[in-house]
CSV table of C-alpha atoms in Angstrom, one decimal:
chain,number,residue,atom,x,y,z
A,1,MET,CA,-48.7,143.2,2.3
A,2,LEU,CA,-46.3,141.0,0.3
A,3,LEU,CA,-47.1,139.7,-3.2
A,4,ALA,CA,-45.1,136.4,-3.7
A,5,ILE,CA,-45.0,135.1,-7.3
A,6,ASP,CA,-43.8,131.7,-8.4
A,7,VAL,CA,-43.5,131.4,-12.2
A,8,GLY,CA,-43.5,127.8,-13.2
A,9,ASN,CA,-43.6,126.2,-16.6
A,10,THR,CA,-47.4,125.6,-16.4
A,11,ASN,CA,-48.8,128.1,-13.9
A,12,ILE,CA,-47.9,131.4,-12.3
A,13,THR,CA,-48.8,131.1,-8.7
A,14,LEU,CA,-49.6,134.3,-6.7
A,15,GLY,CA,-49.6,134.4,-3.0
A,16,VAL,CA,-50.5,137.4,-0.8
A,17,PHE,CA,-49.1,137.6,2.8
A,18,ASP,CA,-50.4,139.9,5.5
A,19,GLY,CA,-47.4,139.6,7.8
A,20,GLU,CA,-46.8,135.8,8.2
A,21,LYS,CA,-50.4,134.9,7.2
A,22,LEU,CA,-51.1,133.7,3.6
A,23,ILE,CA,-54.4,135.4,2.9
A,24,GLY,CA,-54.8,134.6,-0.8
A,25,ASN,CA,-53.5,132.0,-3.3
A,26,PHE,CA,-54.2,132.4,-7.1
A,27,ARG,CA,-53.1,131.0,-10.4
A,28,LEU,CA,-52.6,132.3,-14.0
A,29,ASN,CA,-51.6,130.2,-17.0
A,30,THR,CA,-47.9,130.7,-17.8
A,31,LYS,CA,-48.3,129.8,-21.5
A,32,THR,CA,-50.8,132.6,-22.2
A,33,PRO,CA,-48.8,135.5,-23.8
A,34,ARG,CA,-49.5,138.7,-21.9
A,35,THR,CA,-48.2,142.3,-22.1
A,36,SER,CA,-47.3,144.2,-18.9
A,37,ASP,CA,-50.7,145.9,-19.0
A,38,GLU,CA,-52.5,142.6,-19.3
A,39,TYR,CA,-50.5,141.1,-16.4
A,40,GLY,CA,-51.2,144.3,-14.4
A,41,PHE,CA,-54.9,144.2,-15.0
A,42,ALA,CA,-55.2,140.5,-14.4
A,43,ILE,CA,-53.3,140.5,-11.1
A,44,ARG,CA,-54.9,143.7,-9.9
A,45,ASP,CA,-58.4,142.5,-10.7
A,46,ILE,CA,-57.9,139.1,-9.0
A,47,LEU,CA,-56.8,140.8,-5.8
A,48,LYS,CA,-59.6,143.4,-6.0
A,49,GLU,CA,-62.3,140.7,-6.6
A,50,ASN,CA,-61.0,138.9,-3.5
A,51,GLY,CA,-61.0,142.0,-1.3
A,52,ILE,CA,-57.2,142.1,-0.9
A,53,HIS,CA,-55.7,145.0,-2.7
A,54,LYS,CA,-56.6,148.6,-1.7
A,55,THR,CA,-59.2,150.0,-4.1
A,56,GLY,CA,-60.2,153.2,-2.3
A,57,GLU,CA,-63.4,151.6,-1.1
A,58,GLY,CA,-62.5,151.3,2.5
A,59,PRO,CA,-59.6,151.9,4.9
A,60,GLU,CA,-59.5,148.2,5.9
A,61,LYS,CA,-58.2,147.2,2.5
A,62,LYS,CA,-54.4,147.3,2.4
A,63,ALA,CA,-52.0,147.8,-0.4
A,64,ILE,CA,-49.2,145.6,-1.7
A,65,LYS,CA,-46.0,147.0,-0.2
A,66,GLY,CA,-43.5,144.5,-1.5
A,67,CYS,CA,-43.1,141.8,-4.1
A,68,ILE,CA,-40.7,138.8,-4.7
A,69,ILE,CA,-40.6,136.6,-7.8
A,70,SER,CA,-39.1,133.2,-8.5
A,71,SER,CA,-39.2,132.2,-12.2
A,72,VAL,CA,-38.0,129.3,-14.4
A,73,VAL,CA,-39.5,131.0,-17.5
A,74,PRO,CA,-37.3,133.9,-18.5
A,75,GLY,CA,-39.6,134.9,-21.4
A,76,VAL,CA,-42.4,136.2,-19.2
A,77,MET,CA,-40.2,138.2,-16.8
A,78,HIS,CA,-39.9,141.6,-18.6
A,79,SER,CA,-43.7,141.9,-18.9
A,80,LEU,CA,-44.4,140.6,-15.4
A,81,THR,CA,-41.9,142.7,-13.6
A,82,SER,CA,-42.9,145.8,-15.6
A,83,SER,CA,-46.5,145.2,-14.6
A,84,ILE,CA,-45.7,145.0,-10.9
A,85,ILE,CA,-43.8,148.3,-11.1
A,86,LYS,CA,-46.5,150.0,-13.1
A,87,TYR,CA,-49.6,148.8,-11.3
A,88,PHE,CA,-48.4,148.2,-7.8
A,89,HIS,CA,-45.6,150.8,-7.6
A,90,VAL,CA,-43.0,148.5,-6.0
A,91,GLU,CA,-39.7,147.1,-7.4
A,92,PRO,CA,-39.9,143.3,-7.2
A,93,ILE,CA,-37.0,141.2,-5.8
A,94,ILE,CA,-36.1,138.5,-8.3
A,95,VAL,CA,-34.7,135.3,-6.8
A,96,GLY,CA,-31.4,134.6,-8.4
A,97,ALA,CA,-27.6,134.7,-8.1
A,98,GLY,CA,-26.7,137.1,-5.3
A,99,THR,CA,-30.0,136.9,-3.5
A,100,LYS,CA,-29.6,136.2,0.2
A,101,THR,CA,-31.5,133.0,0.9
A,102,GLY,CA,-30.1,131.6,4.2
A,103,ILE,CA,-29.0,128.3,2.6
A,104,LYS,CA,-25.8,127.3,1.1
A,105,ILE,CA,-25.6,125.4,-2.3
A,106,VAL,CA,-22.7,123.0,-2.3
A,107,THR,CA,-23.1,121.5,-5.7
A,108,PRO,CA,-20.3,122.0,-8.3
A,109,ASN,CA,-22.4,124.5,-10.3
A,110,PRO,CA,-24.7,126.4,-8.0
A,111,LYS,CA,-26.0,128.7,-10.7
A,112,GLN,CA,-27.5,125.7,-12.5
A,113,ILE,CA,-29.9,125.0,-9.6
A,114,GLY,CA,-33.3,126.5,-10.5
A,115,SER,CA,-34.6,129.3,-8.3
A,116,ASP,CA,-37.8,127.3,-7.7
A,117,ARG,CA,-35.8,124.5,-6.1
A,118,ILE,CA,-33.9,127.0,-3.9
A,119,VAL,CA,-37.1,128.5,-2.8
A,120,ASP,CA,-38.6,125.1,-1.9
A,121,ALA,CA,-35.4,124.2,0.0
A,122,VAL,CA,-35.6,127.5,2.0
A,123,GLY,CA,-39.3,126.8,2.8
A,124,ALA,CA,-38.6,123.3,3.9
A,125,PHE,CA,-35.6,124.0,6.1
A,126,ARG,CA,-37.2,127.1,7.8
A,127,LYS,CA,-40.4,125.2,8.5
A,128,TYR,CA,-39.3,121.7,9.2
A,129,GLY,CA,-35.5,121.7,9.7
A,130,GLY,CA,-33.0,119.3,8.2
A,131,PRO,CA,-31.9,116.9,7.0
A,132,ALA,CA,-34.8,116.8,4.5
A,133,ILE,CA,-35.8,115.6,1.1
A,134,VAL,CA,-38.1,118.0,-0.7
A,135,LEU,CA,-40.4,116.7,-3.5
A,136,ASP,CA,-42.1,119.1,-5.8
A,137,PHE,CA,-44.7,117.6,-8.1
A,138,GLY,CA,-44.8,120.1,-10.9
A,139,THR,CA,-44.2,120.1,-14.6
A,140,ALA,CA,-41.1,118.2,-13.6
A,141,THR,CA,-41.0,116.1,-10.4
A,142,THR,CA,-37.9,117.2,-8.4
A,143,TYR,CA,-36.2,115.6,-5.4
A,144,ASP,CA,-33.8,117.8,-3.5
A,145,LEU,CA,-31.6,116.9,-0.5
A,146,ILE,CA,-30.8,119.4,2.3
A,147,ASN,CA,-28.6,118.6,5.2
A,148,GLU,CA,-29.0,119.4,8.9
A,149,GLU,CA,-27.3,122.8,8.4
A,150,GLY,CA,-29.6,123.8,5.5
A,151,ALA,CA,-27.1,123.2,2.7
A,152,PHE,CA,-28.5,122.1,-0.7
A,153,LEU,CA,-26.5,118.9,-1.4
A,154,ALA,CA,-28.0,117.2,-4.4
A,155,GLY,CA,-31.1,116.9,-6.6
A,156,VAL,CA,-32.9,114.5,-8.9
A,157,THR,CA,-35.1,115.7,-11.8
A,158,ALA,CA,-37.8,113.5,-13.5
A,159,PRO,CA,-40.7,114.0,-15.8
A,160,GLY,CA,-43.8,115.2,-14.0
A,161,ILE,CA,-47.0,113.2,-14.1
A,162,ARG,CA,-48.7,115.7,-16.5
A,163,LEU,CA,-45.7,115.8,-18.7
A,164,ALA,CA,-45.6,112.0,-18.9
A,165,ALA,CA,-49.4,112.0,-19.7
A,166,LYS,CA,-48.9,114.6,-22.4
A,167,ALA,CA,-46.2,112.6,-24.0
A,168,LEU,CA,-48.5,109.6,-24.1
A,169,TRP,CA,-51.4,111.5,-25.7
A,170,GLN,CA,-49.2,113.3,-28.3
A,171,GLU,CA,-46.9,110.5,-29.3
A,172,THR,CA,-49.4,107.7,-29.7
A,173,ALA,CA,-52.1,107.5,-32.3
A,174,LYS,CA,-55.0,105.9,-30.3
A,175,LEU,CA,-54.4,106.7,-26.6
A,176,PRO,CA,-57.0,109.3,-25.4
A,177,GLU,CA,-56.4,112.2,-23.1
A,178,VAL,CA,-57.7,111.3,-19.6
A,179,GLU,CA,-58.2,112.8,-16.2
A,180,ILE,CA,-55.3,112.2,-13.9
A,181,ILE,CA,-56.8,110.4,-11.0
A,182,LYS,CA,-56.0,107.2,-9.1
A,183,PRO,CA,-58.1,104.4,-10.5
A,184,LYS,CA,-60.0,102.0,-8.2
A,185,SER,CA,-57.4,99.3,-8.9
A,186,ILE,CA,-54.0,98.9,-10.6
A,187,LEU,CA,-55.6,95.9,-12.3
A,188,ALA,CA,-57.0,98.0,-15.2
A,189,VAL,CA,-59.3,96.3,-17.6
A,190,GLU,CA,-59.9,99.1,-20.1
A,191,THR,CA,-57.8,101.9,-21.7
A,192,ILE,CA,-58.7,104.9,-19.5
A,193,SER,CA,-58.0,103.2,-16.2
A,194,SER,CA,-55.0,101.6,-17.7
A,195,ILE,CA,-53.4,105.0,-18.5
A,196,GLN,CA,-54.4,106.4,-15.1
A,197,ALA,CA,-52.9,103.4,-13.3
A,198,GLY,CA,-49.6,103.7,-15.2
A,199,LEU,CA,-49.4,107.5,-14.6
A,200,VAL,CA,-50.4,107.5,-10.9
A,201,TYR,CA,-48.9,104.3,-9.6
A,202,GLY,CA,-45.8,104.9,-11.8
A,203,GLN,CA,-45.3,108.3,-10.0
A,204,ILE,CA,-45.9,106.6,-6.6
A,205,GLY,CA,-43.3,103.9,-7.4
A,206,GLN,CA,-40.8,106.5,-8.7
A,207,ALA,CA,-41.1,108.6,-5.5
A,208,GLU,CA,-40.7,105.6,-3.2
A,209,TYR,CA,-37.6,104.3,-5.0
A,210,ILE,CA,-35.9,107.7,-5.4
A,211,VAL,CA,-36.5,108.7,-1.8
A,212,LYS,CA,-35.2,105.3,-0.7
A,213,LYS,CA,-32.0,105.6,-2.7
A,214,MET,CA,-31.4,109.2,-1.7
A,215,LYS,CA,-31.6,108.2,2.0
A,216,GLU,CA,-29.4,105.2,1.4
A,217,GLU,CA,-26.6,107.0,-0.5
A,218,SER,CA,-26.7,110.2,1.7
A,219,GLY,CA,-26.8,108.3,5.0
A,220,PHE,CA,-29.7,110.4,6.2
A,221,LYS,CA,-31.9,107.5,7.0
A,222,GLU,CA,-34.2,109.5,9.3
A,223,CYS,CA,-34.5,112.7,7.3
A,224,LYS,CA,-38.0,114.3,6.8
A,225,VAL,CA,-39.6,114.0,3.4
A,226,ILE,CA,-41.7,117.0,2.5
A,227,ALA,CA,-43.8,117.2,-0.7
A,228,THR,CA,-45.4,120.1,-2.4
A,229,GLY,CA,-46.9,120.9,-5.9
A,230,GLY,CA,-50.3,120.5,-7.5
A,231,LEU,CA,-50.4,116.7,-7.6
A,232,GLY,CA,-48.4,116.2,-4.4
A,233,GLY,CA,-51.5,115.8,-2.3
A,234,MET,CA,-52.8,112.9,-4.3
A,235,ILE,CA,-49.4,111.1,-4.4
A,236,SER,CA,-48.7,111.8,-0.7
A,237,LYS,CA,-51.9,110.0,0.4
A,238,GLU,CA,-50.8,106.8,-1.4
A,239,THR,CA,-47.3,106.3,0.1
A,240,ASP,CA,-45.7,106.3,3.6
A,241,VAL,CA,-42.3,107.6,2.3
A,242,ILE,CA,-43.7,111.2,2.4
A,243,ASP,CA,-44.0,112.6,5.9
A,244,ILE,CA,-45.6,116.0,5.1
A,245,TYR,CA,-47.6,117.5,2.3
A,246,ASP,CA,-47.3,121.3,2.3
A,247,PRO,CA,-49.1,123.0,-0.6
A,248,ASP,CA,-47.9,126.5,0.4
A,249,LEU,CA,-44.2,125.5,0.8
A,250,THR,CA,-43.0,127.5,-2.2
A,251,LEU,CA,-44.9,130.7,-1.3
A,252,ASP,CA,-43.6,130.5,2.3
A,253,GLY,CA,-40.1,130.0,0.9
A,254,LEU,CA,-40.5,133.2,-1.1
A,255,ARG,CA,-41.7,135.1,2.0
A,256,PHE,CA,-38.7,133.8,4.0
A,257,ILE,CA,-36.3,135.0,1.3
A,258,TYR,CA,-38.0,138.3,1.1
A,259,GLU,CA,-37.6,138.9,4.8
A,260,LYS,CA,-34.0,137.8,4.6
A,261,GLN,CA,-33.1,140.7,2.3
A,262,PHE,CA,-33.9,143.1,5.2
A,263,SER,CA,-32.4,141.3,8.1
């Protein structure tokens, strides 16, 4: 089995593949400091509790045979990679410069493109083809353009919805922290729904305008638009500019890149 790990600014997402099938999807908080032993115990116990990793309790339980990691948080990598080696006895592949991905990055400074965006691009192109625009609703909201040959052409980076919400709560004296949900109406009449309306409808409007402009300037008028990320499901339901919402896009992208190393 393959352990695929996506280290984002907010969460560490763990995916376990048995062949091509994703059989488990779990999250840890990125901001909680952990030693390699703490990571090892946490990941091992999550898998054991879900009946995934071999524990000696039965021959049907399989072991992790490979691992691949994409990270935008360098500070956690030493402890995390050490935990995989110590507790799972495999050397993880780290997505970065020199990793075979199957896509070409044609921007002026390819090394500046985050590994998370490359992984999403690989997942989108392998699953849905090109040209495509890939939206990832994470800590930042990213919009990446891939052509019909799978080349990464351009990207847009904007504050994510939770980041925008946090800025409101921390930088204003009286605005409260609220749940990020779509209110019943954009015509808010009190503070909580007013904040929710601004956050959610603001993100919808941003997505619609940026996708429109990317299609217009690239000339890819009919390209697919694929969204992923935690809040992508909510935003995707509210606009017709997004064709597909795929919550497992990043994990699938990691699997494709892992397989590429041995082809």
